[in-house]
Amino acid sequence: MTAHTKDGESAPGAGDRTLEGTADPGARLFLDFLSSIRPRVDAALDQRWRDKAASVQRYGREVEAMVSEARSLTLRGGKRFRAGLLVAAYQGVAPDAPLGPAIDAGIALELLQTYLLIQDDWIDGDTVRRGDRTVHVALAETLGDPHLGASSAILAGDLTWSFALSTLADADAPPETTLAAVRLFCKMHEDVVIGQHLDVVGRAEDVEQMHALKTGSYTVRGPLALGATLAGAPAETVAALERFAAPVGVAFQLRDDLLGTFGSAAATGKPVGNDLRAGKRTAVLAAAEGRLGAAGRSAVERALGRKEASDDAVAAATLALEACGARRAVEERLSALCGEAEVLARSLPVSASARQILCGAASALRWTGA
């Protein structure tokens, strides 16, 4: 069974998948922490986009539209998972330090997320993101031409990437600290691009290694390293946080793959069966290799990589993936990774409250069903 693979939500959009629906106390602690950080991040993002929109008005309607669609995508969803992890690491290292630099870096991460989502949706040909039109679709309607819309969307992503980088560079931190953070940010971006490319061309022999590059790099490892670096953490502390980040980053993507295959449109913000129709070689498909019988393989192939596949075909493929044990295998791997991360979190060289929050982040990723 082969598939043309592209990254639909994965690294660029995994943060948009719901993390709610858990009664675990540790998970609730983390989700409550996110809720306390999100309003400040959202307000700052809104203001910065307003300023950016005002600065481009003189260039005309088409440029305004490009900025407006990037702004809309940024503000209409996301749990701010990445910004939350960054702030947790920052406060864990420097509990009494002003939050300004961490908030700025969190904003930069959310802008990076927007840039990656814009690209990813165009790569996959997706039309819906976070419950509304994708940027390239919206701009095609505004400009009256699909090619112009796609071109404008690519440029909107480029603009948002530069906006992200300049936001981090302007953070209120010592110059040497800011430089170290910018270097981390650029390396994180490079890892995402390499991982995404491996996914797009279907050359990832090790799915978890690909996940570590395209998801873990900027969803967990990068945010934690950025937060600790901005707080002045020693190299040993950053390394310990990166060790904790490794299983969490893969778990994040495995959960996203489960949602992308077995989740609902309400949970994902995208049509049911989108990952199958996009032909993505998710962890679920990788687990199915060698497990599917002839009938199951045929059912999957009737939906995989076929954008025109009917809902019935997608349902049959989903049922085959569950019946062969692929779903259970991914769920068990996800649970094991969360358990590994929870153990690592308890000995992190950060404040006790930060250890609890980060342990809760791992708990929050445990699979509770679609």
Coordinates of C-alpha atoms in Angstrom, one line a residue:
M1 CA 0.0 0.0 0.0
T2 CA 1.6 3.3 -1.1
A3 CA 0.4 6.8 -0.6
H4 CA 1.3 10.2 -1.9
T5 CA 1.9 12.0 1.4
K6 CA 1.3 15.5 2.4
D7 CA 1.0 17.2 5.7
G8 CA -2.5 18.4 6.4
E9 CA -2.6 19.5 10.0
S10 CA 0.4 17.8 11.6
A11 CA 3.1 20.2 12.6
P12 CA 1.5 23.3 11.2
G13 CA -1.9 22.7 12.7
A14 CA -1.7 20.2 15.4
G15 CA -2.2 22.8 18.0
D16 CA -5.7 23.4 16.7
R17 CA -6.9 20.0 17.6
T18 CA -9.0 20.0 20.8
L19 CA -7.2 19.1 24.0
E20 CA -10.3 19.2 26.0
G21 CA -12.4 16.4 27.4
T22 CA -10.1 15.1 30.2
A23 CA -10.8 14.7 33.9
D24 CA -7.1 14.1 34.7
P25 CA -6.0 16.6 37.4
G26 CA -2.6 17.1 35.8
A27 CA -4.1 17.7 32.4
R28 CA -6.6 20.1 33.8
L29 CA -3.8 22.0 35.5
F30 CA -2.1 22.5 32.2
L31 CA -5.2 23.4 30.4
D32 CA -6.1 26.0 33.1
F33 CA -2.6 27.4 32.7
L34 CA -3.1 27.7 28.9
S35 CA -6.4 29.5 29.6
S36 CA -4.6 32.0 31.8
I37 CA -1.9 32.7 29.1
R38 CA -4.1 32.7 26.0
P39 CA -6.0 36.1 26.5
R40 CA -2.7 38.0 26.8
V41 CA -1.2 36.3 23.7
D42 CA -4.4 36.8 21.7
A43 CA -4.6 40.5 22.7
A44 CA -1.0 41.1 21.7
L45 CA -1.5 39.2 18.4
D46 CA -4.6 41.2 17.6
Q47 CA -2.8 44.5 18.3
R48 CA 0.3 43.6 16.3
W49 CA -1.8 42.6 13.3
R50 CA -3.8 45.8 13.5
D51 CA -0.5 47.7 13.5
K52 CA 0.7 45.7 10.5
A53 CA -2.6 46.2 8.6
A54 CA -2.4 50.0 9.2
S55 CA 1.2 50.1 7.9
V56 CA 0.3 48.5 4.5
Q57 CA -2.8 50.4 3.7
R58 CA -0.8 52.7 1.4
Y59 CA 0.0 49.8 -0.9
G60 CA -3.6 49.2 -1.9
R61 CA -6.5 46.7 -1.6
E62 CA -4.7 43.6 -2.7
V63 CA -1.9 43.9 -0.1
E64 CA -4.5 44.8 2.5
A65 CA -6.3 41.6 1.6
M66 CA -3.2 39.5 1.9
V67 CA -2.5 40.8 5.4
S68 CA -6.2 40.6 6.4
E69 CA -6.4 36.9 5.6
A70 CA -3.2 36.0 7.4
R71 CA -4.5 38.0 10.4
S72 CA -7.8 36.2 10.3
L73 CA -6.2 32.8 10.3
T74 CA -4.0 33.7 13.2
L75 CA -6.8 35.0 15.4
R76 CA -9.7 32.6 14.7
G77 CA -8.3 29.5 16.5
G78 CA -5.6 27.7 18.3
K79 CA -5.1 26.7 21.9
R80 CA -1.8 28.6 22.1
F81 CA -0.1 25.3 23.2
R82 CA 3.3 26.4 22.0
A83 CA 3.1 29.8 23.7
G84 CA 2.0 28.1 26.9
L85 CA 4.9 25.7 26.9
L86 CA 7.3 28.6 26.2
V87 CA 5.9 30.6 29.2
A88 CA 6.0 27.5 31.4
A89 CA 9.7 27.0 30.7
Y90 CA 10.5 30.7 31.1
Q91 CA 8.7 30.9 34.5
G92 CA 10.2 27.6 35.5
V93 CA 13.7 29.0 35.1
A94 CA 13.0 32.6 36.2
P95 CA 9.8 32.7 38.3
D96 CA 10.1 36.4 39.2
A97 CA 11.2 37.7 35.8
P98 CA 8.8 40.0 33.8
L99 CA 6.8 38.0 31.3
G100 CA 7.2 40.4 28.4
P101 CA 10.0 38.6 26.6
A102 CA 8.2 35.3 26.9
I103 CA 5.0 36.7 25.6
D104 CA 6.8 38.2 22.6
A105 CA 8.4 34.9 21.9
G106 CA 5.1 33.2 22.2
I107 CA 3.6 35.6 19.7
A108 CA 6.5 34.8 17.3
L109 CA 5.7 31.1 17.6
E110 CA 2.0 31.7 16.8
L111 CA 3.0 33.8 13.8
L112 CA 5.3 30.9 12.7
Q113 CA 2.3 28.6 13.1
T114 CA 0.2 30.8 10.8
Y115 CA 2.9 30.9 8.1
L116 CA 3.2 27.1 8.2
L117 CA -0.6 26.6 8.0
I118 CA -0.8 28.9 5.0
Q119 CA 1.8 26.8 3.2
D120 CA 0.4 23.5 4.3
D121 CA -3.1 24.2 3.2
W122 CA -1.9 25.2 -0.3
I123 CA 0.3 22.1 -0.5
D124 CA -2.6 19.9 0.4
G125 CA -5.2 21.8 -1.6
D126 CA -7.3 22.2 1.5
T127 CA -10.3 24.6 1.4
V128 CA -11.2 24.8 5.1
R129 CA -9.0 25.6 8.1
R130 CA -10.3 26.4 11.6
G131 CA -13.8 26.4 10.4
D132 CA -13.4 28.9 7.6
R133 CA -11.8 29.3 4.2
T134 CA -8.1 28.6 3.8
V135 CA -5.9 31.6 2.9
H136 CA -5.3 30.7 -0.7
V137 CA -9.0 30.0 -1.3
A138 CA -10.0 33.3 0.3
L139 CA -7.5 35.2 -1.7
A140 CA -8.5 33.5 -4.9
E141 CA -12.0 34.8 -4.3
T142 CA -10.8 38.3 -3.5
L143 CA -8.5 38.5 -6.5
G144 CA -10.7 36.6 -8.9
D145 CA -8.2 34.0 -10.0
P146 CA -6.9 30.7 -8.3
H147 CA -3.3 31.2 -9.4
L148 CA -3.2 34.7 -8.1
G149 CA -4.8 33.5 -4.9
A150 CA -2.2 30.9 -4.4
S151 CA 0.6 33.3 -5.2
S152 CA -0.8 35.8 -2.8
A153 CA -1.1 33.2 -0.1
I154 CA 2.6 32.1 -0.5
L155 CA 3.6 35.7 -0.1
A156 CA 1.3 36.1 2.9
G157 CA 3.2 33.3 4.4
D158 CA 6.5 34.9 3.7
L159 CA 5.3 38.1 5.2
T160 CA 4.1 36.3 8.3
W161 CA 7.4 34.5 8.7
S162 CA 9.3 37.8 8.6
F163 CA 6.8 39.3 11.1
A164 CA 7.5 36.3 13.4
L165 CA 11.2 36.7 13.2
S166 CA 11.1 40.5 13.8
T167 CA 8.8 40.0 16.7
L168 CA 11.3 37.7 18.4
A169 CA 14.2 40.0 17.5
D170 CA 12.5 42.9 19.2
A171 CA 11.8 41.1 22.4
D172 CA 12.9 43.0 25.5
A173 CA 15.9 40.8 26.4
P174 CA 19.7 41.3 26.5
P175 CA 21.2 41.4 23.0
E176 CA 23.1 38.1 23.5
T177 CA 20.0 36.4 24.8
T178 CA 18.0 37.6 21.9
L179 CA 20.6 36.4 19.4
A180 CA 20.6 33.0 21.0
A181 CA 16.8 32.9 20.8
V182 CA 16.8 33.9 17.1
R183 CA 19.3 31.2 16.3
L184 CA 17.1 28.7 18.0
F185 CA 14.1 30.0 16.1
C186 CA 15.8 29.6 12.7
K187 CA 17.1 26.1 13.5
M188 CA 13.5 25.2 14.6
H189 CA 12.2 26.5 11.3
E190 CA 14.8 24.5 9.3
D191 CA 13.8 21.3 11.1
V192 CA 10.1 21.9 10.3
V193 CA 10.9 22.4 6.6
I194 CA 13.0 19.3 6.4
G195 CA 10.4 17.2 8.2
Q196 CA 7.6 18.6 6.0
H197 CA 9.6 17.9 2.9
L198 CA 10.1 14.3 3.9
D199 CA 6.4 14.0 4.4
V200 CA 5.5 15.6 1.2
V201 CA 7.7 13.4 -1.0
G202 CA 6.9 10.3 1.0
R203 CA 10.5 9.4 1.8
A204 CA 10.2 9.1 5.6
E205 CA 11.3 5.6 6.5
D206 CA 11.0 6.4 10.2
V207 CA 7.6 8.1 10.8
E208 CA 8.5 9.1 14.4
Q209 CA 11.7 10.7 13.2
M210 CA 9.7 12.7 10.7
H211 CA 7.3 13.7 13.5
A212 CA 10.1 14.8 15.7
L213 CA 11.3 17.2 12.9
K214 CA 8.0 18.5 11.5
T215 CA 6.0 18.6 14.8
G216 CA 8.2 18.2 17.8
S217 CA 10.7 20.8 16.7
Y218 CA 8.4 23.8 16.8
T219 CA 5.5 22.5 18.9
V220 CA 7.4 21.2 22.0
R221 CA 11.2 21.2 21.8
G222 CA 11.6 24.7 20.3
P223 CA 9.1 26.4 22.6
L224 CA 10.7 24.9 25.7
A225 CA 14.2 25.7 24.6
L226 CA 13.2 29.3 23.6
G227 CA 11.5 29.9 27.0
A228 CA 14.5 28.6 29.0
T229 CA 17.0 30.4 26.9
L230 CA 15.2 33.8 27.2
A231 CA 15.1 33.2 31.0
G232 CA 18.9 32.7 31.1
A233 CA 18.9 28.9 31.7
P234 CA 22.2 27.0 31.7
A235 CA 22.8 24.6 28.8
E236 CA 22.1 21.6 31.2
T237 CA 18.6 22.9 31.9
V238 CA 17.8 23.4 28.2
A239 CA 19.1 19.9 27.4
A240 CA 16.9 18.4 30.1
L241 CA 13.8 20.2 28.7
E242 CA 14.7 18.9 25.2
R243 CA 14.9 15.3 26.5
F244 CA 11.4 15.8 28.0
A245 CA 10.2 17.3 24.7
A246 CA 11.2 14.3 22.6
P247 CA 8.4 12.0 23.6
V248 CA 5.9 14.8 23.9
G249 CA 6.5 16.0 20.4
V250 CA 5.9 12.6 18.9
A251 CA 2.9 12.0 21.1
F252 CA 1.5 15.3 19.9
Q253 CA 1.6 14.2 16.3
L254 CA 0.3 10.7 17.0
R255 CA -2.7 12.3 18.7
D256 CA -3.1 14.5 15.7
D257 CA -3.0 11.5 13.4
L258 CA -5.6 9.7 15.4
L259 CA -7.9 12.7 15.3
G260 CA -7.2 13.2 11.6
T261 CA -8.4 9.6 10.9
F262 CA -11.0 8.9 13.6
G263 CA -11.9 12.4 14.9
S264 CA -14.9 14.5 14.1
A265 CA -15.1 17.8 12.2
A266 CA -15.9 19.6 15.4
A267 CA -12.7 18.3 17.0
T268 CA -10.4 19.0 14.0
G269 CA -11.9 22.0 12.3
K270 CA -11.6 20.2 9.0
P271 CA -13.8 17.7 7.1
V272 CA -14.0 14.2 8.3
G273 CA -11.6 11.9 6.5
N274 CA -9.4 14.7 5.3
D275 CA -6.1 12.9 6.1
L276 CA -7.2 9.9 4.1
R277 CA -8.4 11.9 1.2
A278 CA -5.1 13.8 1.2
G279 CA -3.1 10.6 1.0
K280 CA -1.1 11.3 4.1
R281 CA 1.1 8.5 5.4
T282 CA 0.1 9.0 9.0
A283 CA 1.2 6.9 12.0
V284 CA -2.2 5.1 11.6
L285 CA -1.4 4.1 8.0
A286 CA 2.2 3.1 9.0
A287 CA 0.8 0.9 11.8
A288 CA -1.6 -0.7 9.3
E289 CA 1.1 -1.9 7.0
G290 CA 1.4 -5.7 7.4
R291 CA -1.9 -5.8 9.4
L292 CA -4.4 -5.2 6.7
G293 CA -5.9 -8.2 4.8
A294 CA -6.8 -8.0 1.2
A295 CA -10.3 -6.7 1.8
G296 CA -9.0 -4.1 4.3
R297 CA -6.3 -3.0 1.9
S298 CA -8.8 -2.6 -0.9
A299 CA -11.1 -0.5 1.4
V300 CA -8.2 1.8 2.3
E301 CA -7.0 2.2 -1.3
R302 CA -10.5 3.3 -2.4
A303 CA -10.2 6.4 -0.1
L304 CA -6.5 7.0 0.3
G305 CA -5.2 9.9 -1.8
R306 CA -8.6 10.3 -3.5
K307 CA -10.0 13.8 -2.9
E308 CA -13.3 12.8 -4.5
A309 CA -13.7 9.7 -2.2
S310 CA -17.3 9.5 -0.9
D311 CA -18.1 9.6 2.8
D312 CA -19.0 5.9 2.6
A313 CA -15.6 5.1 1.1
V314 CA -13.9 7.0 3.9
A315 CA -16.0 5.3 6.5
A316 CA -15.1 1.9 5.2
A317 CA -11.4 2.7 5.1
T318 CA -11.6 4.0 8.7
L319 CA -13.3 0.9 9.8
A320 CA -10.7 -1.3 8.2
L321 CA -7.9 0.7 9.9
E322 CA -9.6 0.1 13.2
A323 CA -10.4 -3.5 12.6
C324 CA -6.8 -4.5 11.7
G325 CA -5.5 -3.1 15.0
A326 CA -3.7 0.0 13.7
R327 CA -5.7 2.3 15.8
R328 CA -5.0 0.4 18.9
A329 CA -1.3 0.2 18.1
V330 CA -1.0 4.0 17.8
E331 CA -3.1 4.5 20.9
E332 CA -0.8 2.3 22.9
R333 CA 2.3 4.0 21.5
L334 CA 0.8 7.4 22.4
S335 CA 0.1 6.3 25.9
A336 CA 3.6 4.9 26.4
L337 CA 5.1 8.2 25.2
C338 CA 3.0 10.2 27.5
G339 CA 4.0 8.0 30.4
E340 CA 7.7 8.4 29.5
A341 CA 7.3 12.2 29.4
E342 CA 5.5 12.3 32.7
V343 CA 8.4 10.5 34.4
L344 CA 10.9 12.9 32.8
A345 CA 8.9 15.9 33.8
R346 CA 9.1 15.1 37.5
S347 CA 12.9 15.5 37.6
L348 CA 13.2 18.6 35.4
P349 CA 15.6 21.3 36.8
V350 CA 12.8 23.9 36.9
S351 CA 10.4 25.2 39.6
A352 CA 8.0 22.7 41.2
S353 CA 5.0 24.5 39.6
A354 CA 6.6 24.3 36.1
R355 CA 7.3 20.6 36.6
Q356 CA 3.6 20.1 37.4
I357 CA 2.4 22.1 34.4
L358 CA 4.8 20.3 32.0
C359 CA 3.7 16.9 33.4
G360 CA 0.2 18.0 32.9
A361 CA 1.0 18.9 29.3
A362 CA 2.0 15.3 28.7
S363 CA -1.1 14.0 30.5
A364 CA -3.3 16.3 28.3
L365 CA -2.2 14.5 25.2
R366 CA -3.4 11.1 26.3
W367 CA -6.0 9.7 23.9
T368 CA -9.6 9.8 25.1
G369 CA -11.2 8.8 21.9
A370 CA -12.6 10.8 18.9

